[in-house]
């Protein structure tokens, strides 16, 4: 049986290769194969149908997606969105997109041209983020892009948009490197050196003497924030002696018992990672008898945190951008009401930031009075005192917004507003 | 490391390793009989956990009803996969079957994303799995012990089936020579379906206990356990059930101990764990319990 002597012989070593079969048997085989192919096609068709619904939301009747020169009025203006809708950061992406959906519903056109919002899932993955950005720019002809939850995703996407010269407004990537050295990347949120300081200060004010840091080394967000927290801790406490341990994990890890084993005697654990990791980490820490405080960052803010961690999450404190409880301006109150009416839930940080990012993009198009990406970029860069629902947004020379942070505490699985911290 | 810390880490490692082992024995059994690396095994793990979630969340069923139903449903899915995707390819080169297995795995994952949604779901533990046990300074949750005991029982049961029953004898015969077995009057389709059913049931049981230990469900949750279980099976000598058990336990303990000994390098634990694996396989290519197989030509 010569046909087995190929390179896959170790795989093929089991049974024998095809041998002459009776005609009838072959026909049955063919039939069953046909059936299988038909089944597969139905499934794939279902998949495609299922995928397109959340992926491309048409706000106006689509009439040829071709971008026309900015002088003439285009048939529609495409605003691209790339967010993690699946994977470890799915909740963040989904919440952000809710905010964007609401904003898009309230604004159906800009400069008299209908808006088309195109969402591409970046799957919480760096490579996919670059692909998603490429698709939005090349295929969908987006003139401005919004995204992404997750600093690593944004950094990967930013490389593509920078080369293409398409402006991007980040909703919630907080790592400084997202906008550093980039002409076309902006954001409507604060950055991590500030966020790290907010939690170090909280620790100091609440008598935390010994802290352990657990970071996700696969995520720039987590690595960066840990470093900024450490720096601020040193400034505030005078030394790093209080940081009793710094340990790490990586994407996909679910077992943190070994990391936690070393840090039983800390007063607090600071674990700036994503909500899913944080929830498992807190649960395992409590199971191992850890009684101290959990401190986290904005990426903890998702209903899943409380659902998964249950009682273990109670009392955990995080820094974030926004709280519906603290919404005071008429605009932000109107946003909360409209959001509740549409989604039947209270908007959280990411929904509010997505809403602001989208509206800022429209505002910039209006101020530029043009659909030219370069002109829009300049208009975004010149943003001053834009009244967002998450606070006043002024884009500084690095492309970032300087804004207040809020401190939230988990109570009955939900995030309760504690206080606001000024930059 | 103090003795207590060592014991704590050992227990954590054994509990993680038992989960790997439970998933690995199903993997290795299917391989042993069909010479098929069933890449969809990890996704059956995911399905098992999701069925329990829906049983509890939507139908409000108690755990002793949902667990068996979840295992049954997953078994059914396993049989459907075998009948529709693997059986028609049985007489073709192994590589086709292998490609089909990868395809099934992607199909299940993406179907799960569409049907269950991309956002994670919280799995609620039944009370009896959630109580804390303190032995000296070693803190354990009751599920730790249940996972270990279940893994041992299932492994013993599987070995009993393979070595002591008629079906098991037929399975062993098929693993030696499929065609001769069918000439002996054994309905090989029937036996292979049973093998897949058992493999899927083991995957579901592993998935449920995985979700008990890590109560967060997402459509891609089966990838990591599937891969780790495959590695455990290879480590133990693929095709050998005891080997898979030992491989799983070893992998779990090594992973935990590496982090415990080098906490600053914790994020790189997989790099170290698999460097060790490669070294071990260099010196013992057939795995810990594997036998050298004569090539059949």
XYZ file of C-alpha atoms in Angstrom:
720
model
C 0.000 0.000 0.000
C 2.182 2.696 -1.362
C -0.207 5.537 -0.873
C 0.507 5.475 2.833
C 4.183 6.145 2.495
C 3.905 9.880 2.675
C 5.217 12.321 5.224
C 2.135 11.839 7.333
C 2.875 8.206 7.849
C 2.667 8.556 11.615
C -0.829 9.887 11.239
C -1.708 7.431 8.575
C -0.293 4.425 10.345
C -3.615 3.315 11.748
C -5.882 1.690 9.311
C -5.663 0.775 5.777
C -6.152 2.990 2.827
C -9.048 2.844 0.388
C -9.623 -0.458 -1.196
C -12.066 -1.445 -3.870
C -15.582 -1.287 -2.548
C -18.790 -2.421 -4.013
C -20.639 -0.021 -6.221
C -23.544 0.305 -3.865
C -21.389 1.235 -0.932
C -19.709 3.943 -2.958
C -23.006 5.395 -3.957
C -24.099 5.519 -0.368
C -20.838 7.214 0.461
C -21.398 9.798 -2.224
C -24.916 10.421 -1.072
C -23.888 10.842 2.517
C -21.119 13.172 1.438
C -23.587 15.242 -0.496
C -25.763 15.404 2.565
C -22.795 16.482 4.614
C -21.868 19.203 2.155
C -25.453 20.423 2.166
C -25.468 20.454 5.978
C -22.233 22.407 6.046
C -23.541 24.932 3.557
C -26.666 25.498 5.580
C -24.573 25.964 8.704
C -22.156 28.338 7.011
C -25.038 30.308 5.535
C -26.536 30.522 9.002
C -23.215 31.661 10.377
C -22.844 34.377 7.810
C -26.390 35.531 8.359
C -25.810 35.514 12.107
C -22.538 37.371 11.795
C -23.615 40.146 9.511
C -26.370 41.392 11.746
C -24.132 42.643 14.532
C -21.234 43.449 12.234
C -22.682 45.975 9.868
C -25.359 48.307 11.010
C -26.742 50.427 8.266
C -28.110 53.684 9.509
C -29.368 54.756 6.107
C -30.347 53.007 2.906
C -27.036 51.914 1.457
C -26.552 53.317 -1.984
C -23.144 52.281 -3.227
C -20.354 52.517 -0.669
C -17.932 54.215 -3.033
C -16.290 57.256 -1.540
C -16.432 60.265 -3.763
C -14.089 63.242 -3.762
C -14.782 65.541 -0.795
C -15.828 68.460 -3.033
C -18.968 66.700 -4.197
C -21.417 65.383 -1.657
C -20.861 61.657 -1.030
C -23.849 59.342 -0.915
C -22.998 58.364 2.635
C -20.272 58.872 5.179
C -18.779 55.782 6.767
C -17.705 55.865 10.398
C -15.743 52.758 11.220
C -15.840 51.086 14.636
C -13.431 48.379 15.686
C -14.110 46.863 19.065
C -13.636 43.477 20.754
C -17.041 41.819 20.371
C -15.669 38.343 21.110
C -12.777 37.040 23.213
C -11.535 38.071 26.627
C -12.591 41.717 26.270
C -15.996 41.117 24.670
C -17.988 42.813 27.420
C -16.009 46.039 27.071
C -16.496 46.111 23.320
C -20.195 45.345 23.569
C -20.781 48.108 26.118
C -18.845 50.611 24.014
C -20.844 49.689 20.964
C -24.104 50.252 22.825
C -23.043 53.839 23.428
C -22.088 54.251 19.786
C -25.403 52.779 18.654
C -27.293 55.268 20.773
C -25.253 58.178 19.417
C -25.738 56.964 15.844
C -29.462 56.678 16.398
C -29.617 60.262 17.614
C -27.504 61.530 14.709
C -28.538 60.048 11.414
C -26.636 62.469 9.225
C -23.756 64.912 9.244
C -23.407 67.910 6.888
C -26.547 66.673 5.199
C -25.093 63.266 4.353
C -26.424 60.046 5.893
C -24.069 58.262 8.289
C -23.267 54.589 7.971
C -21.683 52.919 10.995
C -19.634 49.825 10.229
C -18.573 47.633 13.140
C -15.721 45.155 12.766
C -14.931 42.744 15.574
C -11.250 42.788 16.532
C -11.689 39.661 18.694
C -9.630 41.078 21.609
C -6.572 40.309 19.537
C -3.703 42.452 18.300
C -3.378 40.855 14.882
C -7.122 40.907 14.319
C -7.166 44.579 15.323
C -4.732 45.480 12.565
C -6.821 43.439 10.116
C -10.019 45.083 11.290
C -8.525 48.545 10.832
C -7.278 47.631 7.348
C -10.717 46.390 6.405
C -12.442 49.516 7.703
C -10.113 51.796 5.769
C -9.618 49.893 2.526
C -12.854 48.022 2.061
C -15.410 50.078 3.927
C -13.758 53.426 3.096
C -14.195 54.804 6.591
C -13.135 58.450 6.911
C -12.892 58.303 10.687
C -12.591 55.299 12.974
C -13.613 54.804 16.602
C -11.918 52.275 18.854
C -10.804 50.325 20.632
C -11.395 49.035 24.116
C -8.020 47.489 24.974
C -4.762 49.403 24.596
C -2.947 46.588 22.812
C -5.743 46.397 20.224
C -5.553 50.139 19.689
C -1.781 50.127 19.366
C -1.977 47.473 16.656
C -4.784 49.282 14.833
C -3.001 52.615 15.168
C -0.066 51.459 13.080
C -2.419 50.859 10.158
C -4.461 54.065 10.467
C -1.313 56.155 10.814
C 0.025 54.926 7.482
C -3.340 55.370 5.781
C -3.804 58.846 7.239
C -7.241 58.148 8.706
C -8.047 59.786 12.053
C -9.004 57.498 14.936
C -10.715 58.449 18.176
C -9.967 56.008 20.955
C -12.876 55.538 23.351
C -11.102 53.845 26.230
C -7.510 52.743 25.465
C -5.569 54.308 28.316
C -1.959 53.284 27.693
C 0.139 56.362 26.777
C 1.734 54.511 23.856
C -1.577 54.442 21.964
C -1.236 58.074 20.880
C 2.481 58.602 21.450
C 4.241 59.595 18.225
C 0.987 59.253 16.286
C -0.463 62.098 14.260
C -3.842 60.483 13.645
C -4.722 58.760 16.930
C -6.670 60.632 19.613
C -8.700 59.630 22.629
C -11.519 60.913 24.777
C -10.246 59.321 27.997
C -7.431 59.983 30.459
C -4.193 58.012 30.359
C -2.638 55.469 32.701
C 0.025 57.507 34.513
C -2.926 59.381 36.032
C -5.007 56.254 36.596
C -2.093 54.547 38.373
C -1.654 57.574 40.625
C -5.364 57.634 41.481
C -5.235 54.114 42.926
C -1.884 54.610 44.671
C -3.373 57.682 46.321
C -6.498 55.769 47.285
C -4.309 53.094 48.885
C -2.366 55.706 50.833
C -5.523 57.459 52.056
C -7.063 54.181 53.174
C -4.121 52.964 55.193
C -2.883 50.230 52.896
C 0.664 49.370 53.952
C 1.450 46.242 51.954
C 0.286 45.717 48.407
C 0.850 42.949 45.866
C 0.663 43.632 42.147
C -0.561 41.009 39.692
C -0.348 41.966 36.041
C -1.150 40.398 32.692
C 2.078 40.465 30.711
C 0.248 39.917 27.418
C -1.519 43.273 27.682
C 0.273 46.610 27.376
C -2.534 48.138 29.400
C -1.865 45.899 32.379
C 1.933 46.100 32.226
C 1.864 49.877 31.831
C -0.613 50.490 34.602
C 1.338 48.283 37.031
C 4.476 50.298 36.324
C 2.688 53.635 36.787
C 1.112 52.431 40.021
C 4.549 51.408 41.281
C 6.037 54.809 40.387
C 3.242 56.685 42.141
C 3.435 54.382 45.144
C 7.126 55.202 45.466
C 6.408 58.937 45.275
C 3.659 58.785 47.864
C 5.201 56.320 50.322
C 8.835 57.315 49.837
C 9.946 53.771 49.046
C 8.892 50.603 47.255
C 9.106 48.474 50.415
C 5.341 48.348 50.680
C 5.055 46.474 47.390
C 5.498 43.008 48.821
C 5.158 41.105 45.558
C 4.785 41.669 41.866
C 3.747 38.675 39.855
C 2.160 38.043 36.525
C 0.026 35.864 34.276
C -0.808 35.890 30.617
C -3.837 35.900 28.332
C -5.881 32.748 28.696
C -4.605 31.862 32.176
C -7.423 30.896 34.496
C -5.556 29.451 37.426
C -4.005 32.082 39.670
C -3.605 29.958 42.781
C 0.170 29.709 42.431
C 0.550 33.476 42.028
C -1.770 34.078 44.959
C 0.015 31.604 47.177
C 2.963 33.975 47.558
C 0.977 37.039 48.638
C -1.283 35.986 51.446
C 0.003 38.616 53.864
C -0.641 41.701 51.707
C -3.266 44.265 52.775
C -4.371 44.703 49.199
C -3.968 43.230 45.741
C -3.686 45.585 42.793
C -4.515 43.675 39.609
C -4.963 45.997 36.647
C -6.235 43.514 34.081
C -9.482 42.740 32.306
C -12.711 41.895 34.119
C -12.721 38.160 33.351
C -9.247 37.537 34.757
C -9.962 39.823 37.682
C -13.166 37.977 38.577
C -11.464 34.565 38.644
C -8.495 36.008 40.502
C -10.672 37.486 43.254
C -12.668 34.303 43.609
C -9.554 32.174 43.941
C -7.919 34.647 46.339
C -10.921 34.562 48.682
C -11.035 30.765 48.453
C -7.410 30.689 49.548
C -8.202 32.817 52.578
C -7.087 36.260 51.397
C -9.051 38.882 53.356
C -7.572 42.161 52.101
C -8.782 44.724 49.621
C -8.929 44.251 45.872
C -7.934 47.252 43.817
C -8.479 47.387 40.095
C -8.726 49.643 37.107
C -11.285 50.770 34.536
C -11.198 47.476 32.615
C -12.809 45.766 35.622
C -16.004 47.640 34.961
C -18.366 45.096 33.452
C -21.448 43.415 34.914
C -19.646 40.100 34.373
C -17.181 40.957 37.147
C -19.852 40.759 39.822
C -21.665 37.860 38.185
C -18.581 35.672 37.975
C -16.825 36.618 41.193
C -20.003 36.815 43.259
C -19.389 37.611 46.908
C -15.624 37.683 46.349
C -15.931 40.957 44.411
C -17.835 42.808 47.138
C -15.942 45.860 48.329
C -13.446 45.855 45.468
C -12.397 49.362 44.478
C -11.563 50.532 40.969
C -10.614 53.708 39.175
C -12.719 54.603 36.177
C -13.819 57.407 33.875
C -17.475 57.922 34.556
C -20.382 56.982 36.717
C -24.042 57.477 35.904
C -24.555 58.275 39.608
C -22.271 61.269 39.290
C -23.848 62.586 36.091
C -24.836 66.161 36.856
C -24.947 68.145 33.630
C -28.240 68.175 31.701
C -26.537 66.523 28.728
C -25.255 63.603 30.718
C -28.598 63.149 32.434
C -30.324 63.114 29.064
C -27.796 60.495 27.918
C -28.504 58.283 30.930
C -32.249 58.522 30.319
C -31.976 57.827 26.596
C -29.663 54.886 27.238
C -31.993 53.402 29.831
C -34.910 53.788 27.453
C -33.078 52.003 24.631
C -31.213 49.224 26.449
C -33.097 48.970 29.727
C -29.892 49.226 31.742
C -27.742 51.959 33.229
C -24.872 53.048 30.990
C -21.419 52.365 32.331
C -18.074 53.976 31.586
C -17.517 52.352 28.229
C -20.959 53.096 26.835
C -20.491 56.738 27.815
C -17.011 56.914 26.280
C -18.238 55.288 23.056
C -21.068 57.829 22.944
C -18.610 60.694 23.437
C -16.125 59.368 20.891
C -18.814 59.076 18.236
C -20.248 62.523 18.908
C -16.785 64.066 18.946
C -16.142 62.543 15.521
C -19.339 64.145 14.192
C -18.457 67.423 15.850
C -15.034 67.374 14.192
C -16.559 66.677 10.765
C -18.903 69.612 11.263
C -16.110 71.923 12.404
C -13.920 70.835 9.498
C -16.929 71.239 7.209
C -15.354 68.526 5.077
C -15.156 64.775 4.598
C -11.428 64.906 4.027
C -9.706 62.721 6.670
C -6.829 65.178 6.980
C -9.190 68.092 7.692
C -11.128 65.980 10.202
C -7.854 65.050 11.883
C -6.964 68.723 12.307
C -10.420 69.477 13.677
C -10.138 66.666 16.263
C -6.684 67.877 17.278
C -8.113 71.367 17.830
C -10.941 70.148 20.082
C -11.343 72.444 23.074
C -13.871 72.170 25.895
C -16.127 69.768 24.022
C -19.041 69.050 26.369
C -19.032 65.260 26.516
C -21.240 63.213 28.838
C -18.080 61.952 30.559
C -16.891 65.515 31.161
C -15.318 68.337 29.240
C -12.924 67.093 26.545
C -9.899 69.081 25.433
C -7.405 67.281 23.228
C -3.852 68.151 24.289
C -0.691 68.144 22.195
C -0.196 64.381 22.606
C -3.741 63.685 21.392
C -5.109 62.774 24.826
C -7.927 64.170 26.913
C -7.232 65.350 30.449
C -10.210 64.413 32.583
C -11.319 63.572 36.095
C -11.271 59.997 37.319
C -13.930 58.433 39.495
C -13.481 55.773 42.134
C -16.107 53.080 42.160
C -16.776 50.259 44.601
C -18.509 46.960 43.976
C -21.706 46.706 45.975
C -24.164 43.870 45.388
C -22.395 43.100 42.124
C -22.828 46.642 40.766
C -20.384 49.551 40.670
C -21.230 52.269 43.165
C -19.816 55.784 42.862
C -17.469 56.746 45.723
C -15.656 59.910 44.740
C -14.169 61.981 41.933
C -10.434 62.608 41.645
C -9.145 65.664 39.785
C -6.052 65.336 37.607
C 8.989 27.260 50.344
C 7.530 26.055 53.623
C 5.969 22.627 53.874
C 2.506 24.138 54.128
C 3.025 26.323 51.073
C 4.315 23.280 49.259
C 1.233 21.262 50.216
C -1.070 24.088 49.200
C 0.614 24.357 45.805
C 0.634 20.600 45.409
C -3.099 20.409 46.039
C -3.730 23.256 43.607
C -1.547 21.522 41.047
C -3.221 18.159 41.498
C -6.645 19.730 41.190
C -5.694 21.520 37.954
C -3.927 18.400 36.725
C -6.972 16.229 37.421
C -9.005 18.457 35.126
C -6.397 18.116 32.406
C -6.373 14.382 33.029
C -10.131 14.028 32.797
C -10.180 15.746 29.422
C -7.031 13.952 28.286
C -8.365 10.426 28.866
C -11.212 11.015 26.398
C -8.766 12.468 23.918
C -6.362 9.596 24.226
C -9.066 6.921 24.006
C -10.390 8.226 20.704
C -6.843 8.441 19.413
C -6.034 4.969 20.616
C -8.953 3.455 18.748
C -9.141 5.534 15.583
C -5.698 7.130 15.381
C -7.640 10.394 15.168
C -6.537 13.517 16.997
C -10.001 14.838 17.707
C -9.401 18.569 17.846
C -13.067 19.177 18.534
C -12.658 17.504 21.941
C -11.915 20.853 23.603
C -15.077 22.333 22.152
C -17.151 19.503 23.561
C -15.682 20.553 26.913
C -17.096 24.030 26.252
C -20.496 22.647 25.224
C -20.776 20.552 28.378
C -20.287 23.634 30.518
C -22.751 25.729 28.501
C -25.525 23.110 28.727
C -25.248 23.224 32.498
C -25.320 27.001 32.432
C -28.514 27.043 30.384
C -30.080 24.259 32.408
C -29.548 26.248 35.586
C -30.142 29.760 34.239
C -33.147 29.162 31.991
C -34.831 26.007 33.216
C -33.894 26.464 36.879
C -33.040 22.804 37.202
C -31.067 21.491 40.175
C -27.499 20.352 39.560
C -28.235 16.625 39.809
C -30.603 16.976 36.849
C -28.526 19.375 34.738
C -25.221 17.537 35.040
C -26.483 14.262 33.521
C -28.528 16.119 30.876
C -25.491 18.187 29.909
C -23.381 15.052 29.588
C -26.114 13.384 27.543
C -26.508 16.347 25.186
C -22.765 16.621 24.659
C -22.604 12.896 23.968
C -25.299 13.373 21.365
C -23.330 16.186 19.722
C -20.245 13.968 19.774
C -22.124 11.171 18.027
C -23.515 13.555 15.415
C -20.019 14.882 14.732
C -18.645 11.379 14.350
C -21.472 10.286 12.053
C -21.497 13.371 9.858
C -17.889 14.547 9.736
C -15.621 11.621 10.573
C -17.350 8.462 9.421
C -17.555 9.403 5.714
C -13.804 10.014 5.759
C -12.807 6.829 7.493
C -11.389 5.136 4.420
C -9.334 8.099 3.325
C -5.849 9.049 4.483
C -5.658 10.101 8.141
C -4.740 13.651 7.236
C -8.228 14.248 5.808
C -9.805 13.148 9.027
C -7.436 15.373 10.936
C -8.389 18.366 8.791
C -12.063 17.535 9.310
C -11.496 17.533 13.086
C -9.938 20.995 12.933
C -12.876 22.121 10.803
C -15.412 20.765 13.276
C -13.583 22.549 16.065
C -13.812 25.922 14.295
C -17.415 25.259 13.371
C -18.396 24.570 16.987
C -16.500 27.596 18.296
C -18.066 29.983 15.821
C -21.525 28.514 16.200
C -21.122 29.002 19.930
C -20.176 32.652 19.420
C -23.295 33.209 17.312
C -25.664 31.223 19.522
C -24.308 31.791 23.038
C -22.797 35.257 22.388
C -19.259 36.493 22.802
C -19.619 37.910 26.301
C -18.632 35.617 29.150
C -21.282 33.943 31.270
C -21.066 33.317 34.972
C -21.379 29.711 36.088
C -22.937 29.254 39.492
C -21.515 26.467 41.585
C -23.825 24.127 43.437
C -23.479 24.680 47.168
C -21.851 21.365 48.011
C -18.947 22.226 45.701
C -18.391 25.604 47.282
C -17.598 24.969 50.932
C -14.156 25.664 52.311
C -12.112 22.974 54.002
C -9.128 23.809 56.167
C -6.448 21.214 56.850
C -3.825 22.888 58.995
C -2.892 25.984 57.057
C -3.878 24.492 53.739
C -7.169 25.922 52.503
C -9.167 23.895 50.037
C -12.561 24.281 48.481
C -14.593 21.105 48.337
C -14.585 21.049 44.526
C -10.831 20.425 44.626
C -11.375 17.031 46.225
C -14.421 16.242 44.086
C -12.441 16.945 40.909
C -9.604 14.660 41.974
C -11.928 11.849 43.049
C -14.062 12.133 39.902
C -10.992 12.015 37.687
C -9.740 8.856 39.360
C -13.167 7.171 39.219
C -13.708 8.027 35.550
C -10.229 6.885 34.638
C -10.697 3.562 36.447
C -14.116 3.129 34.861
C -12.714 3.737 31.408
C -9.919 1.256 31.944
C -12.463 -1.258 33.159
C -14.590 -0.742 30.044
C -11.616 -1.084 27.732
C -10.076 -4.118 29.404
C -12.956 -6.031 30.886
C -16.010 -5.644 28.665
C -16.957 -6.981 25.256
C -17.235 -3.459 23.833
C -13.790 -2.726 25.193
C -12.415 -5.857 23.622
C -13.892 -4.787 20.285
C -12.333 -1.343 20.738
C -8.950 -2.852 21.351
C -9.398 -5.048 18.298
C -10.290 -2.030 16.157
C -7.210 -0.206 17.365
C -5.105 -3.139 16.163
C -6.774 -3.662 12.809
C -10.049 -2.172 11.688
C -10.676 -4.392 8.703
C -9.881 -7.690 10.292
C -12.123 -6.704 13.177
C -14.996 -6.098 10.839
C -14.304 -9.470 9.177
C -14.704 -11.079 12.588
C -18.334 -10.028 12.559
C -18.014 -6.997 14.767
C -20.105 -3.986 13.847
C -17.279 -1.480 13.786
C -19.522 1.539 13.173
C -21.390 0.676 16.304
C -18.213 0.324 18.359
C -16.646 3.519 17.039
C -19.822 5.414 17.835
C -19.700 4.060 21.374
C -16.078 5.165 21.641
C -17.010 8.670 20.546
C -19.958 8.717 22.902
C -17.723 7.788 25.834
C -15.090 10.329 24.741
C -17.694 13.088 24.486
C -19.216 12.193 27.831
C -15.773 12.439 29.421
C -15.245 15.804 27.719
C -18.572 17.036 29.078
C -17.771 15.841 32.596
C -14.407 17.571 32.342
C -16.094 20.720 31.043
C -18.569 20.846 33.892
C -15.851 20.460 36.504
C -13.684 22.958 34.626
C -16.521 25.459 34.894
C -16.932 24.633 38.581
C -13.271 25.483 39.162
C -13.167 28.458 36.793
C -16.760 29.711 36.759
C -16.480 31.798 33.621
C -17.889 30.523 30.338
C -17.012 31.820 26.908
C -17.250 30.203 23.482
C -13.481 29.797 23.205
C -13.017 28.382 26.704
C -12.430 24.895 25.280
C -9.297 25.838 23.389
C -6.888 26.042 26.312
C -8.091 22.874 28.098
C -8.225 21.028 24.785
C -4.678 21.941 23.951
C -3.388 21.233 27.443
C -5.188 17.892 27.508
C -3.720 16.982 24.151
C -0.270 17.805 25.477
C -0.993 15.790 28.612
C -2.052 12.856 26.451
C 1.128 13.071 24.375
C 3.212 13.475 27.514
C 1.722 10.329 28.996
C 2.002 8.399 25.742
C -0.940 8.982 23.430
C -3.353 6.108 23.249
C -2.660 5.082 26.830
C -5.357 5.946 29.379
C -3.186 5.689 32.497
C -0.555 7.662 30.633
C -3.030 10.482 29.960
C -3.965 10.519 33.658
C -0.335 10.740 34.718
C 0.485 13.238 31.970
C -2.373 15.488 33.048
C -1.421 15.412 36.701
C 2.217 16.054 35.876
C 1.381 18.996 33.633
C -0.866 20.564 36.280
C 1.635 20.171 39.097
C 4.563 21.411 36.990
C 2.634 24.486 35.866
C 1.683 25.439 39.413
C 5.057 24.620 40.942
C 6.955 26.648 38.346
C 4.946 29.729 39.248
C 5.259 29.055 42.958
C 9.037 28.696 42.734
C 9.613 31.632 40.368
C 6.798 34.102 41.067
C 8.399 36.930 39.091
C 8.497 34.752 35.988
C 4.894 33.647 36.406
C 3.708 35.114 33.120
C 6.138 32.912 31.243
C 5.078 29.664 32.861
C 3.864 28.084 29.655
C 7.237 28.731 28.049
C 8.950 26.825 30.866
C 6.338 24.111 31.107
C 6.615 23.340 27.408
C 10.392 23.558 27.333
C 10.297 20.755 29.889
C 7.806 18.887 27.735
C 10.047 19.125 24.674
C 13.025 17.899 26.676
C 11.033 14.971 28.007
C 9.847 13.997 24.562
C 13.374 14.261 23.192
C 14.488 11.610 25.629
C 11.297 9.584 25.594
C 9.553 10.181 22.279
C 6.608 7.886 22.985
C 5.737 9.609 26.254
C 5.846 8.318 29.790
C 3.664 5.232 29.349
C 3.747 4.953 25.580
C 4.898 1.838 23.839
C 7.028 1.837 20.755
C 4.720 1.098 17.879
C 5.793 -1.010 14.994
C 4.965 0.664 11.698
C 2.343 -1.247 9.836
C 3.029 -1.288 6.139
